[in-house]
Amino acid sequence: MKILVTGGSGFIGSHLCESLAKKHEVVCFDSLITGKKENLDGIGVEFIKRDIRKPFDAKCDLIFNLASPASPADYMGYPLETIEVNSLGMMNVLSNARKHGARVLQASTSEIYGDPLEHPQRESYFGNVNTLGPRSCYDESKRFAETLCHVYHEKYGVESIIVRIFNTYGERMRVDDGRAVPSFITQALEGKPLTVFGSGNQTRSLCYVGDLVNGMEKLAFSDMGFGAFNLGNPQEITINELAKTILELCKSKSKIVYSPLPQDDPRRRKPDISKVRKAVSWEPEVDMIEGLKRTIKWFRARGIV
Ligand code: UDP
């Protein structure tokens, strides 16, 4: 198969490219706005620097669309680019898929549920998103991207699988992407205070990147024409527990410092994964301690003390 991965040199994209390239011909498009070309070194994929906000023509059988800033710090820093890539870029991906008869796997996000009023979150939940908040450029444009997939399927029969990705961590996260896991690991290894926002009682459910990529592939290679699926690990922890676990695993004496919770920061987040379990028998396998150990090892090997 010839596979196009947009946003393939980012954190999740590069793991996906690495796995796909073992069996398929893989081309990666990335504007490098937040991705890093080095993530693809030695992986055996063709890299083309391209911004999918402009129309493109690429013959392929399958498109994984991961092109978008994805960490809160990144999308808040690039709000218009984020909106454009998830609207214009998504349309360009779907037009290209229509032209070449390719199917699409769209990387959506748990952010489409906003600060959820239903817990855990099932795919049938419509969400609770503030259209005027700091996260809305990402949340609303990712919601719109889902709608485009739906309309292209209804109107033109373009097949797409939407995966709503919950918090994911692992090797190749950027030290400066602002997310909790890389920030806490870097702070713990450097002996600096861990910066917990709010009370630290807000929760997240963390999935190891290898598990996530495995789920994306299982869904993309299934024979479903259209569908939306949560992908994530339902093991839920508070941010305080995450900070303490990272301190222990790094054998760090750093303290925890508290600062105000950012606006619209979701209070709870945990995926209900019964739909994907049933559809393709996917199950996350790497437990959080093991996954964090691998991630810490990778950060240490990159010279973070
Ligand atoms: N967080 C924190 N300290 C940090 C970075 C994040 O306490 O240095 C909190 C953040 O407020 C949120 C949670 O950790 O409640 C997860 O944040 P992250 O940026 O990793 O992802 P999100 O789930 O918010 O997209």
Coordinates of C-alpha atoms and ligand atoms in Angstrom, one line a residue:
M1 CA 0.0 0.0 0.0
K2 CA 1.0 3.6 -0.6
I3 CA 0.3 5.6 2.6
L4 CA 0.4 9.3 3.1
V5 CA 0.9 10.6 6.7
T6 CA 0.4 14.3 7.1
G7 CA 2.0 15.7 10.2
G8 CA 4.2 12.6 10.2
S9 CA 7.2 14.2 11.8
G10 CA 5.5 15.1 15.0
F11 CA 5.4 13.0 18.2
I12 CA 2.6 10.6 17.4
G13 CA 3.1 10.9 13.6
S14 CA 6.7 9.7 13.7
H15 CA 5.9 6.6 15.7
L16 CA 3.1 5.9 13.2
C17 CA 5.4 6.3 10.2
E18 CA 8.0 4.0 11.9
S19 CA 5.5 1.3 12.3
L20 CA 3.8 1.6 8.9
A21 CA 7.2 1.7 7.1
K22 CA 7.9 -1.9 8.1
K23 CA 5.2 -3.1 5.7
H24 CA 4.2 -0.2 3.4
E25 CA 5.5 2.6 1.2
V26 CA 5.1 5.7 3.3
V27 CA 5.3 9.4 2.4
C28 CA 5.3 12.1 5.1
F29 CA 4.1 15.6 4.6
D30 CA 4.9 18.1 7.4
S31 CA 5.1 21.9 7.4
L32 CA 7.5 21.5 10.4
I33 CA 5.5 24.2 12.4
T34 CA 5.7 22.0 15.5
G35 CA 7.2 18.7 14.1
K36 CA 10.9 17.8 13.8
K37 CA 12.4 16.2 10.8
E38 CA 15.0 14.4 13.0
N39 CA 12.1 12.3 14.3
L40 CA 12.1 10.4 11.0
D41 CA 15.8 9.8 10.8
G42 CA 16.6 6.2 9.8
I43 CA 12.9 5.2 9.7
G44 CA 12.7 4.8 5.9
V45 CA 9.9 7.1 4.9
E46 CA 10.0 9.8 2.2
F47 CA 9.8 13.2 3.8
I48 CA 8.3 16.2 1.9
K49 CA 8.1 19.6 3.5
R50 CA 4.5 20.6 2.7
D51 CA 1.8 22.6 4.3
I52 CA -1.6 21.0 3.6
R53 CA -3.4 24.3 4.1
K54 CA -2.6 24.6 0.3
P55 CA -4.3 22.0 -2.1
F56 CA -2.1 19.1 -3.1
D57 CA -2.3 16.0 -5.4
A58 CA -0.8 12.8 -4.0
K59 CA -1.7 9.4 -5.3
C60 CA -2.1 7.0 -2.3
D61 CA -4.4 4.3 -0.9
L62 CA -4.7 5.6 2.6
I63 CA -4.1 9.0 4.4
F64 CA -3.4 9.4 8.1
N65 CA -4.2 13.0 8.8
L66 CA -2.2 14.2 11.8
A67 CA -1.3 17.6 10.6
S68 CA -2.1 20.1 13.4
P69 CA -0.4 21.8 16.4
A70 CA -1.6 19.5 19.2
S71 CA -0.3 20.6 22.6
P72 CA -2.2 23.4 24.4
A73 CA 0.9 25.7 24.3
D74 CA 1.4 25.0 20.6
Y75 CA -2.2 25.6 19.5
M76 CA -2.6 28.7 21.7
G77 CA 0.6 30.0 20.1
Y78 CA -0.6 29.3 16.6
P79 CA -4.4 29.7 16.8
L80 CA -5.1 30.7 13.2
E81 CA -2.7 28.1 11.7
T82 CA -4.5 25.5 13.9
I83 CA -8.0 26.6 12.6
E84 CA -6.8 26.7 9.0
V85 CA -5.1 23.3 9.0
N86 CA -8.2 21.6 10.6
S87 CA -10.5 23.3 8.1
L88 CA -8.8 24.1 4.8
G89 CA -6.2 21.3 5.4
M90 CA -8.9 18.8 6.2
M91 CA -10.8 19.7 3.0
N92 CA -7.6 19.3 1.0
V93 CA -7.0 15.8 2.5
L94 CA -10.6 14.7 1.8
S95 CA -10.5 16.1 -1.8
N96 CA -7.3 14.2 -2.4
A97 CA -8.8 11.1 -0.9
R98 CA -11.9 11.5 -3.2
K99 CA -9.7 12.0 -6.3
H100 CA -7.6 8.9 -5.7
G101 CA -10.2 6.6 -4.0
A102 CA -8.2 6.6 -0.7
R103 CA -9.6 6.2 2.7
V104 CA -8.8 8.6 5.6
L105 CA -7.9 8.1 9.2
Q106 CA -8.5 11.4 10.9
A107 CA -6.6 12.2 14.1
S108 CA -9.3 13.9 16.2
T109 CA -9.1 14.5 20.0
S110 CA -10.7 14.1 23.3
E111 CA -10.8 17.9 23.3
I112 CA -13.9 17.7 21.2
Y113 CA -15.7 16.8 24.5
G114 CA -14.4 20.0 26.1
D115 CA -14.8 20.1 29.9
P116 CA -17.0 17.0 29.9
L117 CA -20.2 16.7 31.8
E118 CA -20.4 13.0 31.1
H119 CA -17.9 10.7 32.6
P120 CA -16.3 8.5 31.3
Q121 CA -16.7 10.0 27.8
R122 CA -18.5 7.8 25.2
E123 CA -18.5 8.6 21.5
S124 CA -22.2 9.4 21.7
Y125 CA -21.5 12.4 24.0
F126 CA -21.7 15.8 22.1
G127 CA -19.3 17.6 24.4
N128 CA -19.1 20.8 26.4
V129 CA -16.9 23.3 24.6
N130 CA -16.5 27.0 25.2
T131 CA -16.4 28.6 21.7
L132 CA -14.8 31.7 23.0
G133 CA -12.0 30.3 25.2
P134 CA -8.3 29.8 24.8
R135 CA -8.7 26.2 23.7
S136 CA -11.5 26.8 21.3
C137 CA -9.2 27.3 18.2
Y138 CA -8.3 23.6 18.6
D139 CA -11.4 22.1 20.0
E140 CA -13.8 23.8 17.5
S141 CA -11.6 23.2 14.5
K142 CA -11.2 19.6 15.4
R143 CA -14.9 19.3 15.7
F144 CA -15.4 20.9 12.3
A145 CA -12.8 18.5 10.8
E146 CA -15.0 15.6 12.0
T147 CA -18.0 17.2 10.4
L148 CA -16.1 17.5 7.1
C149 CA -15.3 13.8 7.3
H150 CA -19.0 13.0 7.9
V151 CA -20.1 15.2 4.9
Y152 CA -17.6 13.8 2.5
H153 CA -18.7 10.4 3.4
E154 CA -22.4 11.2 3.0
K155 CA -22.0 13.2 -0.2
Y156 CA -19.1 11.5 -2.0
G157 CA -18.7 8.2 -0.3
V158 CA -15.2 9.0 1.0
E159 CA -14.4 6.5 3.7
S160 CA -13.0 7.9 7.0
I161 CA -12.3 6.7 10.4
I162 CA -12.1 9.3 13.1
V163 CA -10.0 8.6 16.1
R164 CA -10.5 10.7 19.2
I165 CA -7.1 10.6 20.8
F166 CA -6.9 11.0 24.6
N167 CA -3.7 12.1 26.4
T168 CA -0.7 10.2 24.9
Y169 CA 2.9 10.2 26.0
G170 CA 6.2 8.5 25.2
E171 CA 9.5 8.9 23.4
R172 CA 10.0 11.9 21.1
M173 CA 7.7 14.3 23.0
R174 CA 9.2 17.7 22.8
V175 CA 10.8 19.0 26.0
D176 CA 9.2 22.4 25.4
D177 CA 5.7 21.3 24.2
G178 CA 4.3 22.4 27.5
R179 CA 2.4 19.2 28.3
A180 CA 2.4 17.7 31.8
V181 CA 4.5 14.6 31.1
P182 CA 7.5 16.1 29.3
S183 CA 7.4 19.2 31.6
F184 CA 7.4 17.1 34.8
I185 CA 10.1 14.7 33.6
T186 CA 12.4 17.6 32.6
Q187 CA 11.8 19.4 35.8
A188 CA 12.3 16.3 37.9
L189 CA 15.6 15.4 36.1
E190 CA 16.9 18.9 36.3
G191 CA 16.1 19.3 40.0
K192 CA 13.6 22.1 39.3
P193 CA 10.2 22.4 41.0
L194 CA 7.3 20.6 39.2
T195 CA 4.7 23.1 38.1
V196 CA 1.3 21.7 38.9
F197 CA -1.6 23.9 37.7
G198 CA -4.6 24.3 39.9
S199 CA -5.1 22.0 42.9
G200 CA -3.7 19.1 40.9
N201 CA -6.9 17.2 41.5
Q202 CA -7.9 17.4 37.8
T203 CA -7.6 14.0 36.1
R204 CA -6.3 12.6 32.9
S205 CA -5.9 9.1 31.5
L206 CA -2.6 8.5 29.9
C207 CA -1.9 6.2 26.9
Y208 CA 1.5 5.0 25.8
V209 CA 2.3 6.0 22.2
G210 CA 3.0 2.4 21.0
D211 CA -0.5 1.3 22.1
L212 CA -2.1 4.3 20.5
V213 CA -0.4 3.7 17.1
N214 CA -1.4 0.1 17.3
G215 CA -5.0 1.1 17.7
M216 CA -4.8 3.6 14.9
E217 CA -3.5 1.0 12.5
K218 CA -6.1 -1.6 13.5
L219 CA -8.9 0.8 12.8
A220 CA -7.4 2.1 9.6
F221 CA -7.0 -1.4 8.2
S222 CA -10.4 -2.6 9.2
D223 CA -13.2 -2.7 6.6
M224 CA -15.4 -0.1 8.2
G225 CA -16.6 2.7 5.8
F226 CA -17.1 5.4 8.5
G227 CA -16.9 5.7 12.2
A228 CA -15.7 7.6 15.3
F229 CA -13.7 5.9 18.0
N230 CA -12.1 6.9 21.3
L231 CA -8.5 5.8 21.6
G232 CA -6.8 6.1 24.9
N233 CA -6.0 4.2 28.1
P234 CA -8.9 4.4 30.6
Q235 CA -6.5 4.3 33.7
E236 CA -7.4 7.7 35.2
I237 CA -5.1 9.6 37.6
T238 CA -4.9 13.0 39.1
I239 CA -2.2 15.4 38.0
N240 CA -0.9 15.3 41.6
E241 CA -0.5 11.6 41.4
L242 CA 1.3 11.9 38.0
A243 CA 3.7 14.5 39.4
K244 CA 4.5 12.3 42.5
T245 CA 4.9 9.1 40.3
I246 CA 7.4 11.0 38.0
L247 CA 9.3 12.3 41.0
E248 CA 9.7 8.7 42.3
L249 CA 10.6 7.2 39.0
C250 CA 13.3 9.9 38.4
K251 CA 14.5 9.5 42.0
S252 CA 14.2 13.3 42.2
K253 CA 14.1 15.6 45.2
S254 CA 12.3 18.4 43.4
K255 CA 9.4 20.0 45.1
I256 CA 5.9 20.6 43.7
V257 CA 4.8 24.2 43.2
Y258 CA 1.2 25.2 42.5
S259 CA 0.0 27.9 40.1
P260 CA -3.5 28.9 38.9
L261 CA -5.4 26.5 36.7
P262 CA -5.5 27.7 33.1
Q263 CA -9.0 28.8 31.8
D264 CA -11.2 25.9 30.5
D265 CA -8.7 23.3 31.6
P266 CA -10.9 20.1 31.7
R267 CA -11.5 18.8 35.2
R268 CA -11.9 15.1 34.4
R269 CA -11.0 13.0 31.3
K270 CA -11.3 9.3 30.8
P271 CA -12.2 7.4 27.6
D272 CA -14.9 4.8 27.4
I273 CA -13.2 2.4 24.9
S274 CA -15.9 -0.3 24.6
K275 CA -16.6 0.7 21.0
V276 CA -13.0 0.2 19.8
R277 CA -12.6 -3.0 21.9
K278 CA -15.7 -4.5 20.2
A279 CA -14.8 -3.3 16.7
V280 CA -11.2 -4.4 16.4
S281 CA -10.3 -6.0 19.7
W282 CA -7.9 -3.2 20.7
E283 CA -6.7 -2.9 24.2
P284 CA -3.9 -0.7 25.6
E285 CA -1.1 -3.0 26.9
V286 CA 1.6 -0.9 28.4
D287 CA 1.0 0.1 32.0
M288 CA 1.7 3.6 33.1
I289 CA 4.8 2.9 35.2
E290 CA 6.4 0.9 32.4
G291 CA 5.5 3.6 29.8
L292 CA 6.8 6.4 32.0
K293 CA 10.1 4.5 32.6
R294 CA 10.7 4.2 28.9
T295 CA 9.9 7.8 28.4
I296 CA 12.2 9.0 31.2
K297 CA 15.0 6.8 29.8
W298 CA 14.6 8.5 26.4
F299 CA 14.7 12.0 28.0
R300 CA 17.9 11.0 29.9
A301 CA 19.5 9.7 26.7
R302 CA 18.8 13.1 25.1
G303 CA 21.0 14.8 27.7
I304 CA 18.3 15.9 30.2
V305 CA 20.2 15.0 33.4
Ligands
UDP1 N1 -0.4 20.6 33.7 C1 0.2 21.0 34.9 N2 1.5 21.4 34.7 C2 2.2 21.5 33.5 C3 1.5 21.2 32.4 C4 0.2 20.7 32.5 O1 -0.3 20.9 36.0 O2 3.4 22.0 33.5 C5 -1.8 20.2 33.8 C6 -2.8 20.9 32.9 O3 -3.3 22.0 33.5 C7 -3.9 19.8 32.7 C8 -3.1 18.5 32.8 O4 -1.8 18.8 33.5 O5 -4.8 19.8 33.8 C9 -2.7 17.9 31.4 O6 -2.2 18.9 30.6 P1 -1.5 18.7 29.2 O7 -1.0 20.0 28.7 O8 -0.6 17.6 29.3 O9 -2.7 18.2 28.3 P2 -4.3 18.5 28.2 O10 -4.9 17.3 28.7 O11 -4.6 19.7 29.0 O12 -4.5 18.7 26.7

